[in-house]
Amino acid sequence: MTQLPTRRGLLFGTAAVSAGALLAGCTSNESSDDKDKADNNQPAADDQPGKQVTIGFAGPQADHGWLNAINDNAKSRAGKYSDVTLEITEGSNDTAQQIGQIETLINKKVDVLVVLPADGKALTQVGLKAMRAGIPVINLDRIFNSPQAYRCWIGGDNYGMGLNAGHYIGEKLKDKPNARVIELAGLDNLELTQQRTQGFDDALKNYPNIKKVARQAAEFTVESGQAKMAQLLQAQSNFDALWNHDDDQGVGALRAIEQAGRDDFLMVGGAGALSAFQAIEAGNSVLKATVLYPPTMAASAIDLARALGQGKGVGGMAEFEIPASITLYSAVVDKDNVGQYMSTGFE
């Protein structure tokens, strides 16, 4: 999960369905003569094999469902291309170890690097080192401190998660006088948590009948979600909606809710876990929607890396170069559209 860049970048509204959908055919293998014949100078989009590209992938330890899904998406996407070789490191939350892993990939002279840093600030220098060595870097989600440390950033929209969760809840409660909502946040020392809360609060400003009456920070784990939700339930005997920042901790939150025998409010989750999609589809719990933070961004990062390695642009866009920044859209998934997103759910 991320610290959102100050430059909002390019917004792909459909990216949450499959963050790689627009990029799936992001390279063209036509000859230069063929390109000259193309209308509007737009590169063709196809999946035909092209120049062989070795992509180095380095991410943090997969100690969370979302991070595990990041790794799975990267591996799966790379496996679809006969012209891509993926050099993947063993994930680590130790910044020194991750720096060492990336330096090993630099020494192997991979064509492109995809890096989801455990700590963007701490890994900025190794990103700069790769770029100076002529290896373009796709900075995935948690952003480096300097734009010189990456060729392209792609990641989620934490502020947008909160904003869309707030608007969903607001629309559900807009006709209820003196509506009350509570918030189960993530780790409060992370900027991403603060951004999600800010987006949520800003959305609620559009609904003067709604008041946020409580907020509790958890730790993105099942255990913390259960413990903190139990505290919220004890403190708040009457409320109409809950926004939970993370579907993993939401598993614990739902346990606490069920143990308390409460079903008098609606719940909105965050991230897009398969368990959340299944609960929404079943319709037998308070969980009615979740706001995406799609791990399919890792598949798109592989597409972008392949395009860079082959010197191509993004299919569907007129430019011959990939964008400098791509911010994915935090779609709201509820019972009406959950079937569309089920295949993207992570465990």
PDB file of N, CA, C and O in Angstrom, residues 89-127:
ATOM      1  N   THR A  89      12.586 -11.418  -6.896  1.00  0.00           N
ATOM      2  CA  THR A  89      13.333 -11.585  -5.656  1.00  0.00           C
ATOM      3  C   THR A  89      12.419 -12.118  -4.564  1.00  0.00           C
ATOM      4  O   THR A  89      11.190 -12.073  -4.669  1.00  0.00           O
ATOM      5  N   GLU A  90      13.026 -12.628  -3.513  1.00  0.00           N
ATOM      6  CA  GLU A  90      12.260 -13.022  -2.336  1.00  0.00           C
ATOM      7  C   GLU A  90      11.911 -11.755  -1.580  1.00  0.00           C
ATOM      8  O   GLU A  90      12.786 -10.988  -1.188  1.00  0.00           O
ATOM      9  N   GLY A  91      10.643 -11.498  -1.397  1.00  0.00           N
ATOM     10  CA  GLY A  91      10.210 -10.251  -0.781  1.00  0.00           C
ATOM     11  C   GLY A  91      10.780 -10.047   0.610  1.00  0.00           C
ATOM     12  O   GLY A  91      11.007 -10.999   1.354  1.00  0.00           O
ATOM     13  N   SER A  92      11.004  -8.770   0.935  1.00  0.00           N
ATOM     14  CA  SER A  92      11.554  -8.456   2.256  1.00  0.00           C
ATOM     15  C   SER A  92      11.027  -7.110   2.730  1.00  0.00           C
ATOM     16  O   SER A  92      10.895  -6.165   1.958  1.00  0.00           O
ATOM     17  N   ASN A  93      10.744  -7.042   4.041  1.00  0.00           N
ATOM     18  CA  ASN A  93      10.366  -5.773   4.656  1.00  0.00           C
ATOM     19  C   ASN A  93      11.574  -5.063   5.260  1.00  0.00           C
ATOM     20  O   ASN A  93      11.439  -3.974   5.815  1.00  0.00           O
ATOM     21  N   ASP A  94      12.738  -5.690   5.164  1.00  0.00           N
ATOM     22  CA  ASP A  94      13.980  -5.079   5.620  1.00  0.00           C
ATOM     23  C   ASP A  94      14.544  -4.256   4.472  1.00  0.00           C
ATOM     24  O   ASP A  94      14.883  -4.799   3.411  1.00  0.00           O
ATOM     25  N   THR A  95      14.636  -2.940   4.662  1.00  0.00           N
ATOM     26  CA  THR A  95      15.019  -2.070   3.551  1.00  0.00           C
ATOM     27  C   THR A  95      16.422  -2.379   3.040  1.00  0.00           C
ATOM     28  O   THR A  95      16.653  -2.381   1.825  1.00  0.00           O
ATOM     29  N   ALA A  96      17.353  -2.660   3.936  1.00  0.00           N
ATOM     30  CA  ALA A  96      18.719  -2.974   3.509  1.00  0.00           C
ATOM     31  C   ALA A  96      18.739  -4.231   2.651  1.00  0.00           C
ATOM     32  O   ALA A  96      19.451  -4.310   1.638  1.00  0.00           O
ATOM     33  N   GLN A  97      17.954  -5.231   3.049  1.00  0.00           N
ATOM     34  CA  GLN A  97      17.912  -6.466   2.286  1.00  0.00           C
ATOM     35  C   GLN A  97      17.280  -6.234   0.917  1.00  0.00           C
ATOM     36  O   GLN A  97      17.756  -6.747  -0.104  1.00  0.00           O
ATOM     37  N   GLN A  98      16.207  -5.443   0.879  1.00  0.00           N
ATOM     38  CA  GLN A  98      15.559  -5.181  -0.406  1.00  0.00           C
ATOM     39  C   GLN A  98      16.477  -4.378  -1.327  1.00  0.00           C
ATOM     40  O   GLN A  98      16.533  -4.621  -2.537  1.00  0.00           O
ATOM     41  N   ILE A  99      17.209  -3.429  -0.772  1.00  0.00           N
ATOM     42  CA  ILE A  99      18.187  -2.679  -1.568  1.00  0.00           C
ATOM     43  C   ILE A  99      19.218  -3.631  -2.172  1.00  0.00           C
ATOM     44  O   ILE A  99      19.558  -3.534  -3.357  1.00  0.00           O
ATOM     45  N   GLY A 100      19.701  -4.575  -1.356  1.00  0.00           N
ATOM     46  CA  GLY A 100      20.654  -5.558  -1.841  1.00  0.00           C
ATOM     47  C   GLY A 100      20.076  -6.409  -2.969  1.00  0.00           C
ATOM     48  O   GLY A 100      20.772  -6.720  -3.949  1.00  0.00           O
ATOM     49  N   GLN A 101      18.813  -6.786  -2.838  1.00  0.00           N
ATOM     50  CA  GLN A 101      18.166  -7.585  -3.875  1.00  0.00           C
ATOM     51  C   GLN A 101      18.067  -6.801  -5.180  1.00  0.00           C
ATOM     52  O   GLN A 101      18.295  -7.348  -6.274  1.00  0.00           O
ATOM     53  N   ILE A 102      17.729  -5.517  -5.070  1.00  0.00           N
ATOM     54  CA  ILE A 102      17.616  -4.684  -6.273  1.00  0.00           C
ATOM     55  C   ILE A 102      18.990  -4.467  -6.901  1.00  0.00           C
ATOM     56  O   ILE A 102      19.133  -4.495  -8.135  1.00  0.00           O
ATOM     57  N   GLU A 103      20.006  -4.280  -6.073  1.00  0.00           N
ATOM     58  CA  GLU A 103      21.360  -4.121  -6.612  1.00  0.00           C
ATOM     59  C   GLU A 103      21.807  -5.383  -7.342  1.00  0.00           C
ATOM     60  O   GLU A 103      22.521  -5.304  -8.359  1.00  0.00           O
ATOM     61  N   THR A 104      21.391  -6.538  -6.869  1.00  0.00           N
ATOM     62  CA  THR A 104      21.700  -7.788  -7.562  1.00  0.00           C
ATOM     63  C   THR A 104      21.054  -7.805  -8.946  1.00  0.00           C
ATOM     64  O   THR A 104      21.670  -8.220  -9.939  1.00  0.00           O
ATOM     65  N   LEU A 105      19.809  -7.336  -9.017  1.00  0.00           N
ATOM     66  CA  LEU A 105      19.119  -7.268 -10.308  1.00  0.00           C
ATOM     67  C   LEU A 105      19.798  -6.266 -11.243  1.00  0.00           C
ATOM     68  O   LEU A 105      19.898  -6.499 -12.456  1.00  0.00           O
ATOM     69  N   ILE A 106      20.275  -5.157 -10.679  1.00  0.00           N
ATOM     70  CA  ILE A 106      21.012  -4.176 -11.487  1.00  0.00           C
ATOM     71  C   ILE A 106      22.285  -4.806 -12.044  1.00  0.00           C
ATOM     72  O   ILE A 106      22.618  -4.650 -13.227  1.00  0.00           O
ATOM     73  N   ASN A 107      22.983  -5.551 -11.201  1.00  0.00           N
ATOM     74  CA  ASN A 107      24.228  -6.202 -11.628  1.00  0.00           C
ATOM     75  C   ASN A 107      23.981  -7.277 -12.680  1.00  0.00           C
ATOM     76  O   ASN A 107      24.856  -7.565 -13.509  1.00  0.00           O
ATOM     77  N   LYS A 108      22.793  -7.870 -12.646  1.00  0.00           N
ATOM     78  CA  LYS A 108      22.431  -8.855 -13.665  1.00  0.00           C
ATOM     79  C   LYS A 108      22.069  -8.195 -14.989  1.00  0.00           C
ATOM     80  O   LYS A 108      21.844  -8.886 -15.986  1.00  0.00           O
ATOM     81  N   LYS A 109      21.979  -6.862 -14.957  1.00  0.00           N
ATOM     82  CA  LYS A 109      21.669  -6.075 -16.156  1.00  0.00           C
ATOM     83  C   LYS A 109      20.303  -6.450 -16.744  1.00  0.00           C
ATOM     84  O   LYS A 109      20.157  -6.666 -17.963  1.00  0.00           O
ATOM     85  N   VAL A 110      19.296  -6.540 -15.866  1.00  0.00           N
ATOM     86  CA  VAL A 110      17.944  -6.737 -16.368  1.00  0.00           C
ATOM     87  C   VAL A 110      17.575  -5.546 -17.248  1.00  0.00           C
ATOM     88  O   VAL A 110      18.162  -4.459 -17.149  1.00  0.00           O
ATOM     89  N   ASP A 111      16.598  -5.732 -18.105  1.00  0.00           N
ATOM     90  CA  ASP A 111      16.220  -4.662 -19.031  1.00  0.00           C
ATOM     91  C   ASP A 111      15.380  -3.579 -18.350  1.00  0.00           C
ATOM     92  O   ASP A 111      15.516  -2.392 -18.655  1.00  0.00           O
ATOM     93  N   VAL A 112      14.508  -4.001 -17.450  1.00  0.00           N
ATOM     94  CA  VAL A 112      13.602  -3.083 -16.749  1.00  0.00           C
ATOM     95  C   VAL A 112      13.421  -3.594 -15.326  1.00  0.00           C
ATOM     96  O   VAL A 112      13.458  -4.810 -15.085  1.00  0.00           O
ATOM     97  N   LEU A 113      13.229  -2.685 -14.397  1.00  0.00           N
ATOM     98  CA  LEU A 113      12.943  -3.050 -13.009  1.00  0.00           C
ATOM     99  C   LEU A 113      11.515  -2.643 -12.630  1.00  0.00           C
ATOM    100  O   LEU A 113      11.073  -1.538 -12.976  1.00  0.00           O
ATOM    101  N   VAL A 114      10.829  -3.513 -11.925  1.00  0.00           N
ATOM    102  CA  VAL A 114       9.552  -3.173 -11.292  1.00  0.00           C
ATOM    103  C   VAL A 114       9.772  -3.292  -9.792  1.00  0.00           C
ATOM    104  O   VAL A 114      10.129  -4.367  -9.299  1.00  0.00           O
ATOM    105  N   VAL A 115       9.575  -2.198  -9.073  1.00  0.00           N
ATOM    106  CA  VAL A 115       9.879  -2.176  -7.644  1.00  0.00           C
ATOM    107  C   VAL A 115       8.689  -1.661  -6.857  1.00  0.00           C
ATOM    108  O   VAL A 115       8.205  -0.540  -7.088  1.00  0.00           O
ATOM    109  N   LEU A 116       8.203  -2.491  -5.923  1.00  0.00           N
ATOM    110  CA  LEU A 116       7.273  -2.028  -4.896  1.00  0.00           C
ATOM    111  C   LEU A 116       8.094  -1.944  -3.615  1.00  0.00           C
ATOM    112  O   LEU A 116       8.349  -2.953  -2.967  1.00  0.00           O
ATOM    113  N   PRO A 117       8.553  -0.748  -3.245  1.00  0.00           N
ATOM    114  CA  PRO A 117       9.464  -0.637  -2.108  1.00  0.00           C
ATOM    115  C   PRO A 117       8.768  -0.846  -0.777  1.00  0.00           C
ATOM    116  O   PRO A 117       7.623  -0.428  -0.582  1.00  0.00           O
ATOM    117  N   ALA A 118       9.456  -1.511   0.137  1.00  0.00           N
ATOM    118  CA  ALA A 118       8.946  -1.605   1.505  1.00  0.00           C
ATOM    119  C   ALA A 118       8.829  -0.213   2.114  1.00  0.00           C
ATOM    120  O   ALA A 118       7.923   0.066   2.902  1.00  0.00           O
ATOM    121  N   ASP A 119       9.746   0.667   1.720  1.00  0.00           N
ATOM    122  CA  ASP A 119       9.753   2.052   2.173  1.00  0.00           C
ATOM    123  C   ASP A 119      10.245   2.898   1.004  1.00  0.00           C
ATOM    124  O   ASP A 119      11.415   2.814   0.620  1.00  0.00           O
ATOM    125  N   GLY A 120       9.349   3.696   0.414  1.00  0.00           N
ATOM    126  CA  GLY A 120       9.710   4.469  -0.761  1.00  0.00           C
ATOM    127  C   GLY A 120      10.862   5.423  -0.531  1.00  0.00           C
ATOM    128  O   GLY A 120      11.779   5.536  -1.357  1.00  0.00           O
ATOM    129  N   LYS A 121      10.848   6.111   0.600  1.00  0.00           N
ATOM    130  CA  LYS A 121      11.910   7.071   0.905  1.00  0.00           C
ATOM    131  C   LYS A 121      13.256   6.371   1.018  1.00  0.00           C
ATOM    132  O   LYS A 121      14.268   6.818   0.456  1.00  0.00           O
ATOM    133  N   ALA A 122      13.268   5.250   1.740  1.00  0.00           N
ATOM    134  CA  ALA A 122      14.524   4.548   1.997  1.00  0.00           C
ATOM    135  C   ALA A 122      15.126   3.928   0.736  1.00  0.00           C
ATOM    136  O   ALA A 122      16.338   3.734   0.660  1.00  0.00           O
ATOM    137  N   LEU A 123      14.285   3.615  -0.242  1.00  0.00           N
ATOM    138  CA  LEU A 123      14.780   2.954  -1.447  1.00  0.00           C
ATOM    139  C   LEU A 123      14.967   3.904  -2.628  1.00  0.00           C
ATOM    140  O   LEU A 123      15.291   3.465  -3.730  1.00  0.00           O
ATOM    141  N   THR A 124      14.803   5.188  -2.400  1.00  0.00           N
ATOM    142  CA  THR A 124      14.936   6.146  -3.493  1.00  0.00           C
ATOM    143  C   THR A 124      16.312   6.077  -4.148  1.00  0.00           C
ATOM    144  O   THR A 124      16.443   6.106  -5.378  1.00  0.00           O
ATOM    145  N   GLN A 125      17.362   5.956  -3.330  1.00  0.00           N
ATOM    146  CA  GLN A 125      18.715   5.968  -3.874  1.00  0.00           C
ATOM    147  C   GLN A 125      18.984   4.785  -4.794  1.00  0.00           C
ATOM    148  O   GLN A 125      19.673   4.929  -5.814  1.00  0.00           O
ATOM    149  N   VAL A 126      18.432   3.623  -4.473  1.00  0.00           N
ATOM    150  CA  VAL A 126      18.678   2.476  -5.333  1.00  0.00           C
ATOM    151  C   VAL A 126      17.872   2.597  -6.623  1.00  0.00           C
ATOM    152  O   VAL A 126      18.285   2.119  -7.690  1.00  0.00           O
ATOM    153  N   GLY A 127      16.726   3.275  -6.552  1.00  0.00           N
ATOM    154  CA  GLY A 127      15.988   3.582  -7.768  1.00  0.00           C
ATOM    155  C   GLY A 127      16.788   4.502  -8.673  1.00  0.00           C
ATOM    156  O   GLY A 127      16.869   4.302  -9.892  1.00  0.00           O
TER     157      GLY A 127
END
